[in-house]
Coordinates of C-alpha atoms and ligand atoms in Angstrom, one line a residue:
X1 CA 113.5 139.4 126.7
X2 CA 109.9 139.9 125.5
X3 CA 108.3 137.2 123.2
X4 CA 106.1 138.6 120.0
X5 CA 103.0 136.4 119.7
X6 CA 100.5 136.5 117.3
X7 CA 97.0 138.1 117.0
X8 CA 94.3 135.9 116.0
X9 CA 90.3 136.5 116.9
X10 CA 91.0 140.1 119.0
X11 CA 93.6 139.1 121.6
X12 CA 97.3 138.0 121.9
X13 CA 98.4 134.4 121.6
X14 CA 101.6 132.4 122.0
X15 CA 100.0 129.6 119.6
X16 CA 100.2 125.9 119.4
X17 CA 104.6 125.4 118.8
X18 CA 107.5 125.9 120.1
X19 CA 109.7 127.4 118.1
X20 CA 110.7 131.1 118.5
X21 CA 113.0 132.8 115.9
X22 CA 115.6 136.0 117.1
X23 CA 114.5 139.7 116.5
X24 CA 118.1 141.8 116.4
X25 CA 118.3 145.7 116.8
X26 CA 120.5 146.2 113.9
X27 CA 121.9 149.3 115.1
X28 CA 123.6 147.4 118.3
X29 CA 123.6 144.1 116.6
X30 CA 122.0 142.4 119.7
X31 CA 118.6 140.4 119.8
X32 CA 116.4 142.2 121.7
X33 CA 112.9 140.1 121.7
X34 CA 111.9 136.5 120.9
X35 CA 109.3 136.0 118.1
X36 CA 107.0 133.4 118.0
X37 CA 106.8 130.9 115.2
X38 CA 103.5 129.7 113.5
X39 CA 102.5 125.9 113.4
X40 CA 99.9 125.1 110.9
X41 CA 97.5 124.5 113.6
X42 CA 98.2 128.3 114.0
X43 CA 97.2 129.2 110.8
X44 CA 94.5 127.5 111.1
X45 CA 93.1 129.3 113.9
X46 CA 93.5 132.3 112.8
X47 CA 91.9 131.4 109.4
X48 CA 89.1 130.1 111.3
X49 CA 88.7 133.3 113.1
X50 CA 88.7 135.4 110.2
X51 CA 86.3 132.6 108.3
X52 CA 83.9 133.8 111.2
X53 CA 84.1 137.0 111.1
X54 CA 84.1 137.4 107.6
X55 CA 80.3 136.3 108.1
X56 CA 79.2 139.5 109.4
X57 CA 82.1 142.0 108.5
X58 CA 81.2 140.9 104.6
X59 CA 77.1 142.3 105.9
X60 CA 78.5 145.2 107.3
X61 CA 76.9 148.7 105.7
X62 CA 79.2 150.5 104.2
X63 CA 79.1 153.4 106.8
X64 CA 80.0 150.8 109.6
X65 CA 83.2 150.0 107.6
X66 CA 83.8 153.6 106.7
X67 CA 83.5 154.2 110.3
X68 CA 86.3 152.0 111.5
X69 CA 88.5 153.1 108.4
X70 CA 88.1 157.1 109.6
X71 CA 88.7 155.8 113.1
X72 CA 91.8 154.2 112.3
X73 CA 93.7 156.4 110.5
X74 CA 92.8 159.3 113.1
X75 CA 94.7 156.7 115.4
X76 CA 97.5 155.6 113.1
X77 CA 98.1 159.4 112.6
X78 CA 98.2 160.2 116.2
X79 CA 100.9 157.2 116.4
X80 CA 103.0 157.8 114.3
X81 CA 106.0 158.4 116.3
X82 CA 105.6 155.5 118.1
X83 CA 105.0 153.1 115.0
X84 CA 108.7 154.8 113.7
X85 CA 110.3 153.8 116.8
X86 CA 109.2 150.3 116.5
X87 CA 110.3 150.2 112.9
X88 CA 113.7 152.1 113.6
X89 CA 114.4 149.3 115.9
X90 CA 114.0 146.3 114.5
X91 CA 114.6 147.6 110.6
X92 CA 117.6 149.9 111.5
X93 CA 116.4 152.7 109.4
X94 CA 116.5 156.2 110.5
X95 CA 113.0 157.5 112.3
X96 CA 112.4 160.1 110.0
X97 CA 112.7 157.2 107.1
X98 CA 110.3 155.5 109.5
X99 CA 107.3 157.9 109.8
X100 CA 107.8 158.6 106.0
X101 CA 106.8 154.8 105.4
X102 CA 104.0 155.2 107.9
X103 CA 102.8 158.3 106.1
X104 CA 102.9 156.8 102.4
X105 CA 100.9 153.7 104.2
X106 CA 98.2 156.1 106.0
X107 CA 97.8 157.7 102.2
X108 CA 96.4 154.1 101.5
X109 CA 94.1 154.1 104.5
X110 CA 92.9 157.4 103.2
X111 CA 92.2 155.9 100.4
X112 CA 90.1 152.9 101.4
X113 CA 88.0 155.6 103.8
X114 CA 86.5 156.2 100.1
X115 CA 85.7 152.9 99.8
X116 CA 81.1 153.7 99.2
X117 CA 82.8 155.5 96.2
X118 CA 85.0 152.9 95.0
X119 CA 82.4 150.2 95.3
X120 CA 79.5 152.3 93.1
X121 CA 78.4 149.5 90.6
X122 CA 76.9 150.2 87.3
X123 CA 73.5 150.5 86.1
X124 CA 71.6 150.1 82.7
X125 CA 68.6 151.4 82.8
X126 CA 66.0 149.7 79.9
X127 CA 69.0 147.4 77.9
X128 CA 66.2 145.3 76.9
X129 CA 62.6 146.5 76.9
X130 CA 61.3 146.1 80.5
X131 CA 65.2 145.0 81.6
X132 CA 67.7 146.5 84.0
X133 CA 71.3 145.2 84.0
X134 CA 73.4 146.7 86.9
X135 CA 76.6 145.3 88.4
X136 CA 78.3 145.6 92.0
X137 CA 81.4 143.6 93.6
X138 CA 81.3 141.4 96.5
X139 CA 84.2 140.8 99.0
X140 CA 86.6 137.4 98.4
X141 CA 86.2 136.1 101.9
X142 CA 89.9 135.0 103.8
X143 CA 92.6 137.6 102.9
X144 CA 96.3 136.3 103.4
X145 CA 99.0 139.4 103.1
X146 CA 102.5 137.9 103.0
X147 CA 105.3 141.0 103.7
X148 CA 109.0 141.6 103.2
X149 CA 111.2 143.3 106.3
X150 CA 111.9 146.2 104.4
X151 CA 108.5 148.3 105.0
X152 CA 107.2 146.6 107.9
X153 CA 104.6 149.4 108.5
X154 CA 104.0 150.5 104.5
X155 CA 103.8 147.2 103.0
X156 CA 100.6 145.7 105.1
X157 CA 99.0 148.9 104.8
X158 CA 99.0 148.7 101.1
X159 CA 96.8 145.5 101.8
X160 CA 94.5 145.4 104.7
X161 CA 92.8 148.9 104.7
X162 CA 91.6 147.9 101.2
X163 CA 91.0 144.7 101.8
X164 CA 88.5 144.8 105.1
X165 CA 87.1 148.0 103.7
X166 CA 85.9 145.8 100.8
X167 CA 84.3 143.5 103.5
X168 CA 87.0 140.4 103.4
X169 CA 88.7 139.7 106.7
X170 CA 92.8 139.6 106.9
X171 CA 95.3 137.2 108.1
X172 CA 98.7 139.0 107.8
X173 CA 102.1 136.9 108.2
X174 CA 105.3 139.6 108.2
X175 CA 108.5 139.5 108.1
X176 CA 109.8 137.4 111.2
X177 CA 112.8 139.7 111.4
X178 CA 110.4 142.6 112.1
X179 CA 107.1 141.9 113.5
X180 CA 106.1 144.6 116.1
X181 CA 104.6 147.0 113.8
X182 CA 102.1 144.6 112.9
X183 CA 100.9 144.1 116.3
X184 CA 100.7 147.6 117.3
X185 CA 98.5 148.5 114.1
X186 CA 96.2 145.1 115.2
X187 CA 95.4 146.9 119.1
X188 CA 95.0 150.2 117.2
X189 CA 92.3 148.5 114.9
X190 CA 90.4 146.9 117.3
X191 CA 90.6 150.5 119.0
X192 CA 89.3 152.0 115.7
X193 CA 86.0 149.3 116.5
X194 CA 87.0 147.0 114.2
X195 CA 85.3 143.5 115.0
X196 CA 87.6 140.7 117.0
X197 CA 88.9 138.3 114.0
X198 CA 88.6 140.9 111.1
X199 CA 92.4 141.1 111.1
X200 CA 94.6 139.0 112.4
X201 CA 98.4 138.6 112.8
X202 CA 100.2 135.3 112.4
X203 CA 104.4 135.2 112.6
X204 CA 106.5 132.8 111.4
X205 CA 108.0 131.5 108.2
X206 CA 108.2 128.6 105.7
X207 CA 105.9 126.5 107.4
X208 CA 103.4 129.2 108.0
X209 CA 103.3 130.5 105.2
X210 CA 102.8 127.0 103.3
X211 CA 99.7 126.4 105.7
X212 CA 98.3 130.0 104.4
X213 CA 98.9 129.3 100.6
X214 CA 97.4 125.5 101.1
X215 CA 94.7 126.5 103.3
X216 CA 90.9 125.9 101.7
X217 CA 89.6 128.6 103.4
X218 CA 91.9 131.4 102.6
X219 CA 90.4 132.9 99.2
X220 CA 93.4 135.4 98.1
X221 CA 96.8 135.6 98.6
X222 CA 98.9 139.2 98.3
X223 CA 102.9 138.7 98.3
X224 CA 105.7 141.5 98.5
X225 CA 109.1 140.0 98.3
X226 CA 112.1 138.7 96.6
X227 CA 111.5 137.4 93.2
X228 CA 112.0 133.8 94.3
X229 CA 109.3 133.9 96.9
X230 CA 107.1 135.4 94.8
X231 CA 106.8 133.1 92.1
X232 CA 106.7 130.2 94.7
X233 CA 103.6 132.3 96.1
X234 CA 102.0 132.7 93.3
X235 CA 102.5 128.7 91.4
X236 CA 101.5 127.8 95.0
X237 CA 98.2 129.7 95.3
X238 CA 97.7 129.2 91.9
X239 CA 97.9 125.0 92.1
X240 CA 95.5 125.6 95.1
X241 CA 92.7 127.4 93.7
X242 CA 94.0 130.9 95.2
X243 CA 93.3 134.5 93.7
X244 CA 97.4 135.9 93.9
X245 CA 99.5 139.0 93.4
X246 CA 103.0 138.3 94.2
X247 CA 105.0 141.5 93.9
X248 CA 109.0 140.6 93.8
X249 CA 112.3 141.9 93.4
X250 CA 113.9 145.0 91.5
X251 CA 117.0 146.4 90.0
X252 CA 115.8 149.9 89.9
X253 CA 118.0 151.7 86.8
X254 CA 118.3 155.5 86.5
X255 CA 119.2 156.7 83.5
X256 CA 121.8 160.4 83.3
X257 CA 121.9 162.7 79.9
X258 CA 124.2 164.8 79.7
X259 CA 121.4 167.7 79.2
X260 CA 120.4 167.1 82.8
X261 CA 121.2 169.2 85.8
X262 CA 123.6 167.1 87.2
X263 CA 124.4 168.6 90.5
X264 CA 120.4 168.0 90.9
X265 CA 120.6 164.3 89.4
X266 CA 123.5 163.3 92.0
X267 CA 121.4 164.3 95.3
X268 CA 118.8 162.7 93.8
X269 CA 120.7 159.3 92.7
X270 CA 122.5 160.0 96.2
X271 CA 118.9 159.9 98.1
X272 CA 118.0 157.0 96.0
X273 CA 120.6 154.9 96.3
X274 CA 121.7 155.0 100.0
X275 CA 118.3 156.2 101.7
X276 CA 117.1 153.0 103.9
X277 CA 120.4 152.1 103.6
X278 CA 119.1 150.7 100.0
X279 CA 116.9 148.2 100.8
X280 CA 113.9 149.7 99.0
X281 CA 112.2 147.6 95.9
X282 CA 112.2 151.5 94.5
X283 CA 116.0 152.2 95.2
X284 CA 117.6 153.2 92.6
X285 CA 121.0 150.6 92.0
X286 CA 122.3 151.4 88.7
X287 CA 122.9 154.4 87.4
X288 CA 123.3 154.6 83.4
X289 CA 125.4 157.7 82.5
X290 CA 124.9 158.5 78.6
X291 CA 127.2 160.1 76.4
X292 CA 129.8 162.7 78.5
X293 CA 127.7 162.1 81.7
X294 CA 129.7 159.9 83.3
X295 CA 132.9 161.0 85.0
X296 CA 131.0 164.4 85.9
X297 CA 128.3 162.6 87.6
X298 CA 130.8 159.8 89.1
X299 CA 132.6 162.7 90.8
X300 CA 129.4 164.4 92.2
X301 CA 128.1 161.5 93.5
X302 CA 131.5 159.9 94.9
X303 CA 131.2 163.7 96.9
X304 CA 127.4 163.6 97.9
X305 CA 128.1 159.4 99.0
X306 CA 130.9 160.7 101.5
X307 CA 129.1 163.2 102.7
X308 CA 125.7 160.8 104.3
X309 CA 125.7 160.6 107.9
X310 CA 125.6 157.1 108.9
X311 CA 124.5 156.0 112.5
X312 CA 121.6 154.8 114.2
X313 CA 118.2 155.3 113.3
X314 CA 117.5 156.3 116.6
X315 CA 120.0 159.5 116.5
X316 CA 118.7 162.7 115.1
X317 CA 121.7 163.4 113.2
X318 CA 121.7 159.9 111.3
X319 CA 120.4 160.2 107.4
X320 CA 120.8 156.4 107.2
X321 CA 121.1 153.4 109.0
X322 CA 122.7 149.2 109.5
X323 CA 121.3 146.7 107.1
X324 CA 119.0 144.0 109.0
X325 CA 121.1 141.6 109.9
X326 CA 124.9 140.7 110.2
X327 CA 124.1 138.2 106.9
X328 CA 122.9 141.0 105.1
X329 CA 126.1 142.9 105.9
X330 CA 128.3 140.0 105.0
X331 CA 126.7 139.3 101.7
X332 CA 126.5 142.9 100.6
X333 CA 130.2 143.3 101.7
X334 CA 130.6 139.7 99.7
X335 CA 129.2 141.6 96.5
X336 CA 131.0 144.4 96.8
X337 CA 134.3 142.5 96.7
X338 CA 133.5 140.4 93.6
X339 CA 132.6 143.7 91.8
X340 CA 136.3 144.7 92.4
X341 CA 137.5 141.5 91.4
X342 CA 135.8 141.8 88.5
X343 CA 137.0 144.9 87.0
X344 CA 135.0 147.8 88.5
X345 CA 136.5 150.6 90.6
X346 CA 135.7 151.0 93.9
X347 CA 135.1 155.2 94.0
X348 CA 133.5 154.9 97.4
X349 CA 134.0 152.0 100.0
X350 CA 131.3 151.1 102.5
X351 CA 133.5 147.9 104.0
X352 CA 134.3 147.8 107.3
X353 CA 132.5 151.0 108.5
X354 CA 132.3 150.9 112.2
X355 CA 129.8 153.2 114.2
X356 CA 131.5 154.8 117.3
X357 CA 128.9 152.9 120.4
X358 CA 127.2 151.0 117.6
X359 CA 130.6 148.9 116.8
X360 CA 128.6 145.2 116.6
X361 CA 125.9 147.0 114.6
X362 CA 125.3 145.5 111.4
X363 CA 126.8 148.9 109.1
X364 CA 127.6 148.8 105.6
X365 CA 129.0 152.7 103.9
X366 CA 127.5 154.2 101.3
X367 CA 129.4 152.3 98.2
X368 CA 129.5 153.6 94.7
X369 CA 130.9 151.5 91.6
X370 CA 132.3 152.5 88.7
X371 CA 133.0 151.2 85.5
X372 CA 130.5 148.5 86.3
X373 CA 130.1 146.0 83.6
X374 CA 126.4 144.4 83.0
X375 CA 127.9 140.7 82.8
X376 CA 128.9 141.6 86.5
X377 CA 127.4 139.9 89.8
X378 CA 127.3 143.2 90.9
X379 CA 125.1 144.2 88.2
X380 CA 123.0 140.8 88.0
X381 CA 122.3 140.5 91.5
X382 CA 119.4 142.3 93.2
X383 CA 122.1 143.7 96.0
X384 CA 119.6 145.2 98.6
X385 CA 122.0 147.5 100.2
X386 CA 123.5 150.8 100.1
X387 CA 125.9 150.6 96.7
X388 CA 125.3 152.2 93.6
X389 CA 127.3 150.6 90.7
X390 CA 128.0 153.4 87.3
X391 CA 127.3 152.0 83.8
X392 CA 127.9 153.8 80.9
X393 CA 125.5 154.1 77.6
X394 CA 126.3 155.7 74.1
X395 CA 123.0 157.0 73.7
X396 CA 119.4 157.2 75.2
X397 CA 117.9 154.1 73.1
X398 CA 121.3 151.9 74.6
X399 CA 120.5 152.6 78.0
X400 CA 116.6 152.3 77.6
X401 CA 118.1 148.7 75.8
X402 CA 120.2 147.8 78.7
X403 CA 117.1 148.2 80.8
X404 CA 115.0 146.6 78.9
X405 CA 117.0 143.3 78.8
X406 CA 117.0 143.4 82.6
X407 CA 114.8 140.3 84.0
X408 CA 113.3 142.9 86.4
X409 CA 110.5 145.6 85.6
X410 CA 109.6 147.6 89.1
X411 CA 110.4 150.8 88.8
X412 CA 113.0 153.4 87.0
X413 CA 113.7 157.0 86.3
X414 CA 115.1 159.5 83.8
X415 CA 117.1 162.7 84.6
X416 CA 117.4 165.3 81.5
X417 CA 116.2 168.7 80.3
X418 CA 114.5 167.0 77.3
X419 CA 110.9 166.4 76.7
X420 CA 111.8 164.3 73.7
X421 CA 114.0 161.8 75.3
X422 CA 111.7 161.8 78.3
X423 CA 109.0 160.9 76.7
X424 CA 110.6 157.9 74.4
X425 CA 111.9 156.9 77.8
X426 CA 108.4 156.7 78.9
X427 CA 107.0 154.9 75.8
X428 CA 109.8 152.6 75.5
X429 CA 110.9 151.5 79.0
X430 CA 109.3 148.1 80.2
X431 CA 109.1 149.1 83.5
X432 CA 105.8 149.4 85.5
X433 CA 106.6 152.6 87.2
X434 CA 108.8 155.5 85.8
X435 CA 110.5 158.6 86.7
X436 CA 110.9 161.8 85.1
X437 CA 113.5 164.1 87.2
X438 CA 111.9 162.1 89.9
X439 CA 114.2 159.0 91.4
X440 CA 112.0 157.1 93.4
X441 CA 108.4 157.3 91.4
X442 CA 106.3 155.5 94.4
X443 CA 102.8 155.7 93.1
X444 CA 100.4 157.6 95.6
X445 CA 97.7 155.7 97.3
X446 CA 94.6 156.6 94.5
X447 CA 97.2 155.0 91.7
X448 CA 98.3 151.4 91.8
X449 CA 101.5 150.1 92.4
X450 CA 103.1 147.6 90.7
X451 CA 106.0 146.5 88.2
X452 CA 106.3 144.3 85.3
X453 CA 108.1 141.1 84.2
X454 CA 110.1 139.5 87.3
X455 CA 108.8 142.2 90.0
X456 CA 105.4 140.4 90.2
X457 CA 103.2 138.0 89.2
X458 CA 99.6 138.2 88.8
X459 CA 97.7 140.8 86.4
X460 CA 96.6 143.0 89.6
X461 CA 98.9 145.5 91.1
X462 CA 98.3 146.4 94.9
X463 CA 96.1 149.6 96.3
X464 CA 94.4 152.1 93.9
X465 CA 91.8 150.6 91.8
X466 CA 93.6 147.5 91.1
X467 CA 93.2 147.0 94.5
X468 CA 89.3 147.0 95.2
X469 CA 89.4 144.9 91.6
X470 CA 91.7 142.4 93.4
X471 CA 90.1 142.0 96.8
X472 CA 86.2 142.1 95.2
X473 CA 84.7 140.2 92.6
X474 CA 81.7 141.3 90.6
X475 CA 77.9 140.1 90.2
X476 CA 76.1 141.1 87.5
X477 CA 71.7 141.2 87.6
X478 CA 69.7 141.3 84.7
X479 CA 66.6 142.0 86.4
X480 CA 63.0 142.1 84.9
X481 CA 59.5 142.9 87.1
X482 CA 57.2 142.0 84.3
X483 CA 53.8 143.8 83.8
X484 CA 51.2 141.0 83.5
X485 CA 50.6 141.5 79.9
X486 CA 53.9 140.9 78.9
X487 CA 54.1 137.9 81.5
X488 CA 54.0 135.2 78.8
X489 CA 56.1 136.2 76.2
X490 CA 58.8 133.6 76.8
X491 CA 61.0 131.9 73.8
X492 CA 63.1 129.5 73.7
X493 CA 65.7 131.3 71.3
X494 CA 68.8 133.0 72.9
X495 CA 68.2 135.9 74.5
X496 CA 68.3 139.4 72.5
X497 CA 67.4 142.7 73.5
X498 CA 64.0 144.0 72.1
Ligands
LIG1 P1 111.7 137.5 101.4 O1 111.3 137.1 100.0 O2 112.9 136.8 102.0 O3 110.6 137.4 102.4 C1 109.3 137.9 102.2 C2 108.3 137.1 103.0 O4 108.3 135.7 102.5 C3 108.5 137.1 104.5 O5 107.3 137.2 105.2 C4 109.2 135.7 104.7 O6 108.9 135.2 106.0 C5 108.6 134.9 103.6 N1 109.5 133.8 103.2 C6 110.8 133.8 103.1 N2 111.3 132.7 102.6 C7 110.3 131.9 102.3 C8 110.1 130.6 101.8 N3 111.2 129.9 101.5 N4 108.9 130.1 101.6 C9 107.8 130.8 102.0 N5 107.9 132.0 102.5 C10 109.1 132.6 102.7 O7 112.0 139.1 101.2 P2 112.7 140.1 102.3 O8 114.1 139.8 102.4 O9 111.9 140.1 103.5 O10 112.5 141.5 101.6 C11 113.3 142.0 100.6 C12 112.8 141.6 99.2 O11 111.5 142.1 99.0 C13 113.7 142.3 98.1 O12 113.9 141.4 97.1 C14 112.8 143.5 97.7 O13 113.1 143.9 96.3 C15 111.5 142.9 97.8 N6 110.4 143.9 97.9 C16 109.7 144.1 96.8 C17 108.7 145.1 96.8 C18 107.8 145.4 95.6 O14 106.9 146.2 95.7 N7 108.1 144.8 94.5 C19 108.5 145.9 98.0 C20 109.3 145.6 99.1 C21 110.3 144.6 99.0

């Protein structure tokens, strides 16, 4: 069984401990490699190599970095087969699932190939008589990244390309139950000419991620996660001086009027809901059916859910795939069953699927509730799994109510023939990223992406401008080349243009 070790300073490393933690194919349910986990003195080695490096990658011109950005995503397009293999096996989720992830994250390295544009500063020519005031942003130094399971490819890429292309260097910790795409991308950047400790990969958990968030060196932290973690990340970094956006959980709501083409509204909610096997942040989990919606939509949907192909993501014929791990299965299965012992009706029942050759694979069925109340767990609880629970709404401005009282903001979506009720869905949603006839509104790469309320902390959002704004901070000159006649016109009063 292969051992995953880390990446720190250009070459592989089994660190400093001793403890390993299991990395399961979730299609066979078996543990297929070993994965090393970090020690602090770890951390610290890769912080130190990326404190180093940062002393010459932060000097580099901006051509050189351009360079290695063009470089890398020639490379991570070539690969992309073999990055959605090495998702698909350790994530479960179908390959064509896979490369889509990789593609949305290469539309970030894209992006950061602008990076001489991004980084233009400003310039006032003559604010004060004889006085230029211009402005440009410097890189933060140490960049820690911090990544769920669920896009082990997508979720670093919306960090590091930015980051390094701004001139900071990277130490990335991902998810432990996942960690091979983040190796892979690490040879293909030092490939792509990137200097040795510019990026760096440490795994682990707990214990490494505490050294990252405590470490003096590291100057930024960027979190995606569950909403726990994330506001541990950010008080964390905050108490130790860190720059942090913490981006955390979701309930993703979808609103149905009954002016919508609903045929067209139950592929999509059908896509949504059970694509990944519904562990996206952007998966849609409750559908709100308003006014004489409802038992129309129920019975599309309930049609649509029976019909997805479930298998491994390593068959062609497979639209979705296991959860991660046989916990995952047991407490979606566990949420499932207090929804029907709570009064909703079970339309479509994912329990106890069984794959035929994949029977110790870690499946859960597409699962569709209905009738769901929003004092249920079902409703409450971030599920992260393939089950899409039916409330019903009297009117548009209930259901934009019922999402607004949710603790989460990250993203949701609006199916209807009306402009009118689209656009006071738009205006009166507090929700960070929005759907019109469109399920899963993922920002592209040259926007920002990023919710509101309990699905992150920290005013920046990740890539897109927010993203240079995080990872750079700004310098300001007033500059003044005096002619010699003017040379001795100081004052002591506070400066004022003249
Ligand atoms: P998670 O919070 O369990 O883990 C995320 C990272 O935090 C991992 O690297 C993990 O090792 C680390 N971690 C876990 N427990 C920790 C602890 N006690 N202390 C310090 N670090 C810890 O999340 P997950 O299960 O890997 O991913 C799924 C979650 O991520 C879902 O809640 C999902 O909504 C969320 N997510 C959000 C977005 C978004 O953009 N808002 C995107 C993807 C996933």
């Amino acid at each position: 069984m292969a051992t995953i070790e880390h990446w720190i300073g250009g070459e592989f490393t089994a660190g400093s401990g001793d403890r390993t933690g299991p990395v399961f194919n979730p299609a066979t349910g078996q543990q297929q490699h070993d994965v090393v986990l970090a020690t602090p003195a770890d951390v610290d080695a890769a912080v130190a190599a990326a404190r180093t490096a940062f002393e010459s990658w932060s000097q580099a011109s901006l051509s050189k970095r351009t360079k290695v950005m063009f470089n890398f995503r020639e490379l991570v397009n070539a690969r992309v087969k073999e990055i959605a293999e090495l998702v698909s096996d350790e994530h479960g989720k179908v390959l064509s699932d896979a490369a889509g992830e990789v593609q949305r994250g290469l539309e970030v390295i894209e992006f950061a190939c602008g990076i001489p544009q991004l980084l233009k500063g400003e310039y006032s020519d003559q604010a004060s008589t004889g006085v230029d005031v211009f402005s440009f942003r410097e890189p933060l130094g140490v960049c820690a990244g911090i990544t769920p399971f669920n896009f082990p490819a997508m979720v670093p890429m919306w960090m590091y390309p930015v980051a390094i292309a701004c001139g900071n260097t990277f130490v990335l910790k991902p998810s432990e139950r996942d960690p091979s795409a983040s190796n892979y991308v690490a040879e293909l950047l030092k490939e792509a000419g990137l200097p040795d400790g510019v990026f760096n990969v440490v795994h682990g958990d707990k214990t490494a991620v505490d050294a990252l968030l405590q470490h003096p060196d590291v100057a930024a932290v960027s979190f995606v996660g569950s909403t726990p973690i994330a506001r541990y990340i950010y008080e964390q970094g905050n108490a130790h001086g860190k720059r942090v956006q913490a981006l955390g959980g979701a309930k993703n709501h979808a609103i149905i009027l009954p002016d919508a083409d609903l045929e067209f509204a139950a592929g999509h909610l059908t896509a949504a809901a059970f694509g990944s096997a519904g562990e996206r942040c952007m998966a849609i989990s409750a559908a709100v059916a308003v006014g004489g919606a409802g038992d129309a939509l129920v019975d599309l949907v309930n049609r649509k859910a029976g019909e997805v192909k479930v298998g491994s993501g390593r068959d062609a014929a497979s639209e979705m795939g296991p959860v991660v791990t046989a916990a995952a299965k047991q407490r979606i299965e566990g949420l499932i069953d207090s929804g029907e012992r709570q009064g909703a009706k079970v339309t479509v029942d994912g329990r106890g699927l069984s794959v035929p050759g994949f029977e110790e694979g870690f499946f859960v069925g597409p699962t569709v509730l209905d009738q769901v109340e929003p004092s249920m767990d079902v409703y409450r609880e971030e599920i992260f799994g393939p089950v899409l629970s039916v409330v019903r709404a009297d009117t548009v401005d209930a259901a934009i109510e019922l999402i607004n009282s949710n603790p989460y903001g990250n993203g949701t979506a609006i199916f209807t023939s009306s402009g009118e009720a689209a656009r006071r869905f738009q205006r009166g949603v507090k929700v960070g990223m929005i759907g019109i006839n469109v399920p899963i509104p993922v920002p592209m790469a040259y926007y920002s992406f990023g919710g509101w309320k309990d699905s992150l902390f920290g005013d920046k959002h990740v890539h897109g401008p927010e993203g240079v704004s995080f990872y750079t901070r700004a310098k300001v000159v007033t500059s003044r080349w005096p002619h010699v006649s003017h040379a001795y016109d100081a004052s002591l009063h506070f400066p004022t243009a003249s």
